[in-house]
PDB file of C-alpha atoms in Angstrom:
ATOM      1  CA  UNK A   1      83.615  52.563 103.133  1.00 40.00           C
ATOM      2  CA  UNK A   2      83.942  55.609 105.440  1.00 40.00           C
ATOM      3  CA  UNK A   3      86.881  58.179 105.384  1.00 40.00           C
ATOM      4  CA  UNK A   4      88.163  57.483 108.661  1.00 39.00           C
ATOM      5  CA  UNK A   5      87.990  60.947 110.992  1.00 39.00           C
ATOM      6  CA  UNK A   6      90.800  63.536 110.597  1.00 40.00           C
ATOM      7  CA  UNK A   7      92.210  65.151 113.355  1.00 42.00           C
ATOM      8  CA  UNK A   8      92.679  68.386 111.161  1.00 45.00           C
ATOM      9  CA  UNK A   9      89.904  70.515 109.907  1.00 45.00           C
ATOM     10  CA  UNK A  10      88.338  70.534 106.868  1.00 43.00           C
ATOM     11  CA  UNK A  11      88.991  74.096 106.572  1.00 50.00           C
ATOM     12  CA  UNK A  12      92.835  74.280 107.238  1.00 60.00           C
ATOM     13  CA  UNK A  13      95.512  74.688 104.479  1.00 60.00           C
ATOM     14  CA  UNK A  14      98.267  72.337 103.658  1.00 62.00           C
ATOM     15  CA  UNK A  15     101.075  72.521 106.442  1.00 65.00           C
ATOM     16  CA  UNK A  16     103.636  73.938 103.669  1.00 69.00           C
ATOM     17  CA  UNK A  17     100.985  76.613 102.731  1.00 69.00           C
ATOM     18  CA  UNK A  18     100.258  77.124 106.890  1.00 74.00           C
ATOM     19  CA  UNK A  19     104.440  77.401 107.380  1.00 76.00           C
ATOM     20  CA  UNK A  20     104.588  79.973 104.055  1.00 78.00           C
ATOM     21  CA  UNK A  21     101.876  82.105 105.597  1.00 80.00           C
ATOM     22  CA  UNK A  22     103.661  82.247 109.031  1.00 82.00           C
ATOM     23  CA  UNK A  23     106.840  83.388 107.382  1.00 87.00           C
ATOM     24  CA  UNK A  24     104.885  86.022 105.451  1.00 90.00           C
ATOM     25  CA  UNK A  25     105.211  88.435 108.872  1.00 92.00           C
ATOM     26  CA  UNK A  26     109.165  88.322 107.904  1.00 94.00           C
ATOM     27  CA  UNK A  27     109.094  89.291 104.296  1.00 94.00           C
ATOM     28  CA  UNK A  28     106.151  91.727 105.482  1.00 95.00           C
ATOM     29  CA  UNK A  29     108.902  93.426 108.007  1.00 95.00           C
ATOM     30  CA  UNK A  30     112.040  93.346 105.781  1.00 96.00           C
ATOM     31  CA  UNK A  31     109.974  94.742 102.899  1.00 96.00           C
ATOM     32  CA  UNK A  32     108.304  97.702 104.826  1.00 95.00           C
ATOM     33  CA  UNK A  33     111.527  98.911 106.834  1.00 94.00           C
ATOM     34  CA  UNK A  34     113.615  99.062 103.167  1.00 94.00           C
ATOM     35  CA  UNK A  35     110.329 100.629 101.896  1.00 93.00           C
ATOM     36  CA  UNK A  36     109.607 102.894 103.902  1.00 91.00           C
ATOM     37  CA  UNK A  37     113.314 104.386 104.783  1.00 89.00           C
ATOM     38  CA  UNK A  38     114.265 104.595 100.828  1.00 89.00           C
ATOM     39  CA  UNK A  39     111.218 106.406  99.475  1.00 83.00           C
ATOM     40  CA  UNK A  40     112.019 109.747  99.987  1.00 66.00           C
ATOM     41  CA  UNK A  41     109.729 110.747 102.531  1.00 62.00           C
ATOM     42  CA  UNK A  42     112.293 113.541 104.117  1.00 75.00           C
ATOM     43  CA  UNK A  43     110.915 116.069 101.774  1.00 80.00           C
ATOM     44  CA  UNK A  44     112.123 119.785 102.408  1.00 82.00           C
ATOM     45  CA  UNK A  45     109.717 121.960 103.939  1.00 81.00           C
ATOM     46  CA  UNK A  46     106.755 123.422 102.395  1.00 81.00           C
ATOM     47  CA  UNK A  47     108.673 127.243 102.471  1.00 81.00           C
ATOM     48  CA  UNK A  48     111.747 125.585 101.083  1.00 84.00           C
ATOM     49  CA  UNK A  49     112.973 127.437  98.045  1.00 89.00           C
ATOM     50  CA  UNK A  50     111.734 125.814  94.309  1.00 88.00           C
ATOM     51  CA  UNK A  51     115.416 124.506  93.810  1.00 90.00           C
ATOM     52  CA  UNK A  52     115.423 123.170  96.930  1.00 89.00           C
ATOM     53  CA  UNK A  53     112.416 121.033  95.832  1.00 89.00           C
ATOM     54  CA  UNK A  54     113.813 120.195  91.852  1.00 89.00           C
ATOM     55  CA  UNK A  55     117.038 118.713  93.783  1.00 89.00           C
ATOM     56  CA  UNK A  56     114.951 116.394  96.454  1.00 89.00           C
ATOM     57  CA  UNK A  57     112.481 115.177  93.174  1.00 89.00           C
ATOM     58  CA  UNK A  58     116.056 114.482  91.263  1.00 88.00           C
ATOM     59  CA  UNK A  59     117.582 112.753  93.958  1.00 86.00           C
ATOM     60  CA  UNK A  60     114.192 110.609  94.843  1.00 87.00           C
ATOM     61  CA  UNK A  61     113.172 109.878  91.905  1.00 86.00           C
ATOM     62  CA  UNK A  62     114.627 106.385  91.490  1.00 87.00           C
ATOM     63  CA  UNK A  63     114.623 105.823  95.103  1.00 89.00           C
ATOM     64  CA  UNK A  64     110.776 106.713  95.429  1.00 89.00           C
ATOM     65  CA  UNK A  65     109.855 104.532  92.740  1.00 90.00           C
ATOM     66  CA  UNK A  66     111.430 101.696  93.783  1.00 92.00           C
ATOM     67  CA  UNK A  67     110.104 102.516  97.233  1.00 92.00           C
ATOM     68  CA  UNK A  68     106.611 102.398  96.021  1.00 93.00           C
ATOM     69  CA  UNK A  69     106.949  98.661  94.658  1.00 95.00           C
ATOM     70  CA  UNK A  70     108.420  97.463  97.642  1.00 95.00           C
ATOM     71  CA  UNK A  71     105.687  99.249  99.856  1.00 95.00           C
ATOM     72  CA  UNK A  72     102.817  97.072  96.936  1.00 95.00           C
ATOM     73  CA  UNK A  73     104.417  94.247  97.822  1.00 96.00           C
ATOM     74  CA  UNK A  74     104.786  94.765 101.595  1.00 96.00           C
ATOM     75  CA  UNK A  75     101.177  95.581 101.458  1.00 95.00           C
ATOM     76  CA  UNK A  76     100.234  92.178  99.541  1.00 95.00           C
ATOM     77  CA  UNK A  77     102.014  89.882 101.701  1.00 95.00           C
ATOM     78  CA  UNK A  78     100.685  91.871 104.885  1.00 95.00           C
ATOM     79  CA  UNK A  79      97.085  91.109 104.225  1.00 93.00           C
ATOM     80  CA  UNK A  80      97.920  87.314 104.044  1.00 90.00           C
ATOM     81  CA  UNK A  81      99.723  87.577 107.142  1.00 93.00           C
ATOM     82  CA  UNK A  82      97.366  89.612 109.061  1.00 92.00           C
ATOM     83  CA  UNK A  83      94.704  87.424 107.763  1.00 89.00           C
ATOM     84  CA  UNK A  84      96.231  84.441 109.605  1.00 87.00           C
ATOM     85  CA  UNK A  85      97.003  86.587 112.720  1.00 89.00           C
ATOM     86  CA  UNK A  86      93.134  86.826 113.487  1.00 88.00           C
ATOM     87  CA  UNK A  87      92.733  83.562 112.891  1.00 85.00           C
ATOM     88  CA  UNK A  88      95.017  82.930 115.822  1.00 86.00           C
ATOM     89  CA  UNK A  89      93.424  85.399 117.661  1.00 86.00           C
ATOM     90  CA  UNK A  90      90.128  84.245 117.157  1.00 82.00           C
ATOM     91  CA  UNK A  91      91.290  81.310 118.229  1.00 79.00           C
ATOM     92  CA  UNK A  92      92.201  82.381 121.447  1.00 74.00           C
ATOM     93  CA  UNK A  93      87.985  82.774 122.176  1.00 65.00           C
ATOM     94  CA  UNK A  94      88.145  79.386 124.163  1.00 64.00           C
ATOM     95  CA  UNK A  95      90.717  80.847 127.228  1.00 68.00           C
ATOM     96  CA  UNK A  96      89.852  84.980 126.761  1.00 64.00           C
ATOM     97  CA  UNK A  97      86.604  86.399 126.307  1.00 66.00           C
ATOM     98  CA  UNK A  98      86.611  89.017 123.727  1.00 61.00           C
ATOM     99  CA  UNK A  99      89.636  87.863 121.529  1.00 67.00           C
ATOM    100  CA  UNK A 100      87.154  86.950 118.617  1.00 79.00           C
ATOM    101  CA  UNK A 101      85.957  91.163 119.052  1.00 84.00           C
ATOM    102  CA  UNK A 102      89.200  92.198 119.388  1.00 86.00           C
ATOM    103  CA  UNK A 103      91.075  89.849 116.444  1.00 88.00           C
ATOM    104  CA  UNK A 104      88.424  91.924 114.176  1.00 90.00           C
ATOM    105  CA  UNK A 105      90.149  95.274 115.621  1.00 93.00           C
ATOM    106  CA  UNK A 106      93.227  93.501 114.788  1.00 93.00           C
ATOM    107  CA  UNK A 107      92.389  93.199 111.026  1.00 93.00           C
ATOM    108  CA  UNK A 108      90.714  96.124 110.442  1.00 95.00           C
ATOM    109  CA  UNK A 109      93.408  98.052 111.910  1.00 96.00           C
ATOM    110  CA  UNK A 110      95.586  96.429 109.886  1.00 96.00           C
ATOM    111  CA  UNK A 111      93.781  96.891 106.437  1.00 96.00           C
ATOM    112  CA  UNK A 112      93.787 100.850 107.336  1.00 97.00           C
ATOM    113  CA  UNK A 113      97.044 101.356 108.163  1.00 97.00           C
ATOM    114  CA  UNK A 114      98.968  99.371 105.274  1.00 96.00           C
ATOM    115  CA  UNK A 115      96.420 101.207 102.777  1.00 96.00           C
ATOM    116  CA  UNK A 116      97.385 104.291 104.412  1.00 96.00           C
ATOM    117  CA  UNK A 117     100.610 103.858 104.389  1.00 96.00           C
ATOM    118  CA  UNK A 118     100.830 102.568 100.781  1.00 95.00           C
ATOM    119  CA  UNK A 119      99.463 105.514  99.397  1.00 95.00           C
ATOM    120  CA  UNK A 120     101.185 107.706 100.719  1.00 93.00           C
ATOM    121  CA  UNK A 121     104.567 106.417  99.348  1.00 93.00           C
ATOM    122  CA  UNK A 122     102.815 106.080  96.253  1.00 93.00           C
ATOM    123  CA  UNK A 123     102.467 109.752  96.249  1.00 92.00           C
ATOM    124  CA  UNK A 124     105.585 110.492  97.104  1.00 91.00           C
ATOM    125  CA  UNK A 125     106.766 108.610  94.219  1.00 90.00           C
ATOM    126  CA  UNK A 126     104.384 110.581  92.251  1.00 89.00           C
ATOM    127  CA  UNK A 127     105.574 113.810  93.511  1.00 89.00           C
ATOM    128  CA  UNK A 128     109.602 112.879  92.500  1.00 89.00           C
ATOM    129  CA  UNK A 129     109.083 111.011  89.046  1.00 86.00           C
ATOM    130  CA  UNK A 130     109.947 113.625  86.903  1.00 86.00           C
ATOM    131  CA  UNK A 131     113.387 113.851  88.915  1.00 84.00           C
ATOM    132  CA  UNK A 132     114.764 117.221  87.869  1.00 84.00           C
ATOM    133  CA  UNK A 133     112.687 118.000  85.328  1.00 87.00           C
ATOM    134  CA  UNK A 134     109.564 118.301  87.809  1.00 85.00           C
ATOM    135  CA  UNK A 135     107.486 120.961  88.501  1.00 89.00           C
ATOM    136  CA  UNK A 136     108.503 122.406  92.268  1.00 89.00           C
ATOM    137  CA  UNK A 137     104.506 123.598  92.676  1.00 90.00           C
ATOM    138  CA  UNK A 138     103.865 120.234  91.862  1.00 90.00           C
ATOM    139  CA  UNK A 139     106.099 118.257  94.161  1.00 88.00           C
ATOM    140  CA  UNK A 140     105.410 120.231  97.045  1.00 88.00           C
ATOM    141  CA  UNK A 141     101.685 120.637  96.597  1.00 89.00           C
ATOM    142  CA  UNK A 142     101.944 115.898  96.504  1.00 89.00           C
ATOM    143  CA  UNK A 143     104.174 116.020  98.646  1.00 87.00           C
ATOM    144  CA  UNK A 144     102.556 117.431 101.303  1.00 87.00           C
ATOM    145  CA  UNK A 145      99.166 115.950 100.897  1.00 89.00           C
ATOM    146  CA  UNK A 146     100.643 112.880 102.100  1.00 90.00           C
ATOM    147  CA  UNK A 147     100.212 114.080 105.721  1.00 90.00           C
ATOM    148  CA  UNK A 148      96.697 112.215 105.293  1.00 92.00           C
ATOM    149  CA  UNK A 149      97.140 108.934 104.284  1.00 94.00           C
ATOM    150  CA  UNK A 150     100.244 109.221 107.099  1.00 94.00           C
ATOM    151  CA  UNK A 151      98.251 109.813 109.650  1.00 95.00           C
ATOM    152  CA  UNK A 152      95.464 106.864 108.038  1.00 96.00           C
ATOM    153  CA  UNK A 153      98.084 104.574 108.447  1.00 97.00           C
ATOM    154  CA  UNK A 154      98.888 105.922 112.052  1.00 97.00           C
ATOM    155  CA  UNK A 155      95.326 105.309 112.899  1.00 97.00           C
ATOM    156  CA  UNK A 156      94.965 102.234 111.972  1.00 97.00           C
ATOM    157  CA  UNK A 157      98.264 100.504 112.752  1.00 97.00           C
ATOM    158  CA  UNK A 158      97.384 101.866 116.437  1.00 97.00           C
ATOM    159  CA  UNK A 159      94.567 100.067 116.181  1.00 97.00           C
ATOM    160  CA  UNK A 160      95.870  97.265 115.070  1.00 96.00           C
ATOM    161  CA  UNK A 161      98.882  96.934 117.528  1.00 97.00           C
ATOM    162  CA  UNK A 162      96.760  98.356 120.484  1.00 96.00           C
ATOM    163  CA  UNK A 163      94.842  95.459 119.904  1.00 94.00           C
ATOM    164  CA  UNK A 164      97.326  92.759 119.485  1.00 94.00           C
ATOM    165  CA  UNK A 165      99.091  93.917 122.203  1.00 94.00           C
ATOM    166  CA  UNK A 166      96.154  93.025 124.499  1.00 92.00           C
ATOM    167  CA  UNK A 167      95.250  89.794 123.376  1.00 90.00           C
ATOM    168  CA  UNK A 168      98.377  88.797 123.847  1.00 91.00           C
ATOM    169  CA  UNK A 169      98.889  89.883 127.214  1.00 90.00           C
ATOM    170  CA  UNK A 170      95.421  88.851 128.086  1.00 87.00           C
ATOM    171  CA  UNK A 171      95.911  85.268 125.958  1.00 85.00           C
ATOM    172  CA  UNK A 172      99.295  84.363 125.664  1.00 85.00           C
ATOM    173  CA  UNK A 173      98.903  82.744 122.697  1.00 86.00           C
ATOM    174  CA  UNK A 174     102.046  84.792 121.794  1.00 89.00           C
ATOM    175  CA  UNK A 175     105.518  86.235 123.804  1.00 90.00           C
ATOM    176  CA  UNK A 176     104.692  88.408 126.432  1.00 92.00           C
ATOM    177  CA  UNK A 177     107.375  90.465 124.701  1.00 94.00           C
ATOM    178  CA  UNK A 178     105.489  90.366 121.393  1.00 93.00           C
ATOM    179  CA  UNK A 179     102.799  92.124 123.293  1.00 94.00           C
ATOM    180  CA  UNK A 180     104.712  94.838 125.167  1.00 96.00           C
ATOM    181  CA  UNK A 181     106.628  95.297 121.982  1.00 96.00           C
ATOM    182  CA  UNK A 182     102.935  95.960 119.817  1.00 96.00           C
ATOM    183  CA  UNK A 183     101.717  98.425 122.822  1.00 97.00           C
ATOM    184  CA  UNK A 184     104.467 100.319 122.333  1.00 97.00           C
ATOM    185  CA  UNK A 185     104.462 100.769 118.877  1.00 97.00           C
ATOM    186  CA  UNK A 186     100.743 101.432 119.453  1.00 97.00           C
ATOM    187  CA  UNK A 187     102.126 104.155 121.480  1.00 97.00           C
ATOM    188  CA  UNK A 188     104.115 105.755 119.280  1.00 96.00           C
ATOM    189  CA  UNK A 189     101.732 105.523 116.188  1.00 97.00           C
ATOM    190  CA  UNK A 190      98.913 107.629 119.080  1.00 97.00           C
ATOM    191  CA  UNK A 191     101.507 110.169 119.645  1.00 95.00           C
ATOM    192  CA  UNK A 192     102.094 110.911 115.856  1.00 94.00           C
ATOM    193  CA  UNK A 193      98.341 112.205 116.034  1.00 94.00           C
ATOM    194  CA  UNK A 194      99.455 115.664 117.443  1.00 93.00           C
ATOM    195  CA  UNK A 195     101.383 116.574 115.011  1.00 90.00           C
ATOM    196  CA  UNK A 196      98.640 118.331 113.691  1.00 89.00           C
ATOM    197  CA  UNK A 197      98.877 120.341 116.764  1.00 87.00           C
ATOM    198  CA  UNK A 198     101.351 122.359 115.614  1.00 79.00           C
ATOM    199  CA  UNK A 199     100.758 121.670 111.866  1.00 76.00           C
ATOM    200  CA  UNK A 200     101.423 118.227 109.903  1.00 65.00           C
ATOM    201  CA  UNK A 201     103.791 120.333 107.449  1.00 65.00           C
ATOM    202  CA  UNK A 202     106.111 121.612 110.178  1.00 66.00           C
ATOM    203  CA  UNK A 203     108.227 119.838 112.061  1.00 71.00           C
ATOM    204  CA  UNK A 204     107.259 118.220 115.508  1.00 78.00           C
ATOM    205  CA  UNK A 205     108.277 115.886 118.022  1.00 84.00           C
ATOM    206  CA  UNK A 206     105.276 113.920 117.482  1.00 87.00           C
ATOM    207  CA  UNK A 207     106.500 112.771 114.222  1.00 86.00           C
ATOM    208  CA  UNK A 208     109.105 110.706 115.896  1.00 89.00           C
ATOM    209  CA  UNK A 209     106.307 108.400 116.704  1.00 92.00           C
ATOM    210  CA  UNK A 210     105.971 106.939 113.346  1.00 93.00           C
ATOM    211  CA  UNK A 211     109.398 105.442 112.941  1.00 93.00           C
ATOM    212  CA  UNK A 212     109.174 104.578 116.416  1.00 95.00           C
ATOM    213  CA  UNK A 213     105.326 102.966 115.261  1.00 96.00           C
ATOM    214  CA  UNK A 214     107.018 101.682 111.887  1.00 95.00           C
ATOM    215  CA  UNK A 215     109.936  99.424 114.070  1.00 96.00           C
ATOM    216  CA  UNK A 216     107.822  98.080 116.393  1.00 96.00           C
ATOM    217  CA  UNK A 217     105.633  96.884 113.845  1.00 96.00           C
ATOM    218  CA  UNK A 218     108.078  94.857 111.957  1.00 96.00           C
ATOM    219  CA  UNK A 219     109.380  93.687 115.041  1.00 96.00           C
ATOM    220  CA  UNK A 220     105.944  92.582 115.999  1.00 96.00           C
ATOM    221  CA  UNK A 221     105.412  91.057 112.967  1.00 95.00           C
ATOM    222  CA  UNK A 222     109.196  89.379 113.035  1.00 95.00           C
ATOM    223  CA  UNK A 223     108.487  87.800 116.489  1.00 94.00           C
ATOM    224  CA  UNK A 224     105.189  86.339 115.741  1.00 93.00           C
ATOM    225  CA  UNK A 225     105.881  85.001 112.123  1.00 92.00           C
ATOM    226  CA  UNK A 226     108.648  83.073 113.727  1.00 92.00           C
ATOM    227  CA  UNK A 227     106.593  81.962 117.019  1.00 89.00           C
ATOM    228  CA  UNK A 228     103.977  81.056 114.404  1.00 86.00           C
ATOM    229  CA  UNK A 229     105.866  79.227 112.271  1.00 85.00           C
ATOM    230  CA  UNK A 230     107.086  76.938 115.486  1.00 85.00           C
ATOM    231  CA  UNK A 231     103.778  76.136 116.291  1.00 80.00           C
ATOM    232  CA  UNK A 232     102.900  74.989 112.897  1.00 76.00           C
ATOM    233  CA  UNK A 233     105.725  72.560 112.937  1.00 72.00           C
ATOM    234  CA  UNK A 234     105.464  71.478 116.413  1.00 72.00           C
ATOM    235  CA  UNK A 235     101.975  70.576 115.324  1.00 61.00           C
ATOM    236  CA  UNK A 236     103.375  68.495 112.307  1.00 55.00           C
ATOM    237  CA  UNK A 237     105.414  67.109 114.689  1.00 52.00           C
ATOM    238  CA  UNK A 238     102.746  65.662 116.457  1.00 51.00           C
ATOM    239  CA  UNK A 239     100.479  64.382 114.363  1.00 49.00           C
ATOM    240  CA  UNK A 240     103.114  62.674 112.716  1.00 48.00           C
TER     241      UNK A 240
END
């Protein structure tokens, strides 16, 4: 006898799987903004006296380890998010032209910037380890190489939210809020760019952009994990 037809496609998950993944954007958010803010990223300047330097790796050094696991973990549940994101996206084809280009913006983007982002508060959990017993040449010759893989992450999370943003607006297949809430973050990851105007090291107000980029973010990904997860169960709902 014949399976009678499905109305779901061979390729989908199980709904409990589908619901876990659209929760992922949550425990994505929560983990980057505790992250991010305990790592120890306010280092003291590069001309700040050696001392200066032994008492930021003493205080951090807890902190910026445990910042560094949460950041792993942020990082792992992001790509399972993000990976259902462009599906949604991509999705979207069938009422904008251009979301299938665009949802691939939206995941490479996304892959840079956490990767980015990830190693640079790995560093700086390299660069505070030895707590007071580190070098001071040491910690502030790390410490300061993480203006890279900062400005990595800015790139690509600009990319990422520049794009979502877009689709969005363009789609609807999310809040219009979502979207106006992913530009601007887009925004404020862009501006971070010129800080190397007048030197990464130094400080500028272009850096403000990346907390600004950093909220926006989890907000984005708050608002369309839950917005996600409703559709999954209203689609439950109706096949059942």
């Amino acid at each position: 006898t014949r399976r009678a037809p499905s109305d779901q496609s061979p390729d989908a998950l199980p709904a409990s799987w589908q619901r876990l993944l659209a929760l992922s954007g949550i425990a994505f958010a929560v983990l980057l903004i505790v992250g991010f803010f305990i790592s120890g990223g306010d280092a003291p300047d590069y001309t700040a006296a050696d001392q200066e330097w032994i008492s930021w790796a003493a205080g951090n050094a807890t902190k910026g380890r445990v910042g560094a696991l949460l950041i792993l973990l942020a990082g792992f549940v992001f790509l399972h998010f993000v990976g259902m994101i462009r599906n949604v996206f991509e999705e979207a084809e069938a009422t904008t032209h251009g979301s299938m280009q665009l949802a691939r913006v939206v995941f490479a983007g996304a892959v840079t910037g956490i990767s980015g982002i990830t190693m640079a508060i790995l560093m700086i959990a390299g660069a505070s380890s030895e707590g007071a017993d580190a070098n001071p040449l040491v910690s502030r010759a790390i410490a300061n190489a993480t203006v890279g893989p900062f400005l990595v992450a800015a790139m690509g999370f600009a990319a990422l939210l520049a794009a979502a943003g877009l689709l969005t607006l363009r789609s609807g297949v999310f809040a219009r809020g979502s979207g106006i809430v992913a530009l601007i973050g887009a925004l404020g990851f862009f501006i971070t760019f010129f800080t190397l105007i007048p030197g990464p090291t130094k400080d500028s107000v272009f850096g403000y952009g990346f907390p600004v980029g950093i909220l926006s973010l989890a907000t984005w990904s708050i608002t369309t994990s839950v917005a996600r997860y409703r559709a999954v169960a209203s689609d439950r709902e109706g096949i059942g």
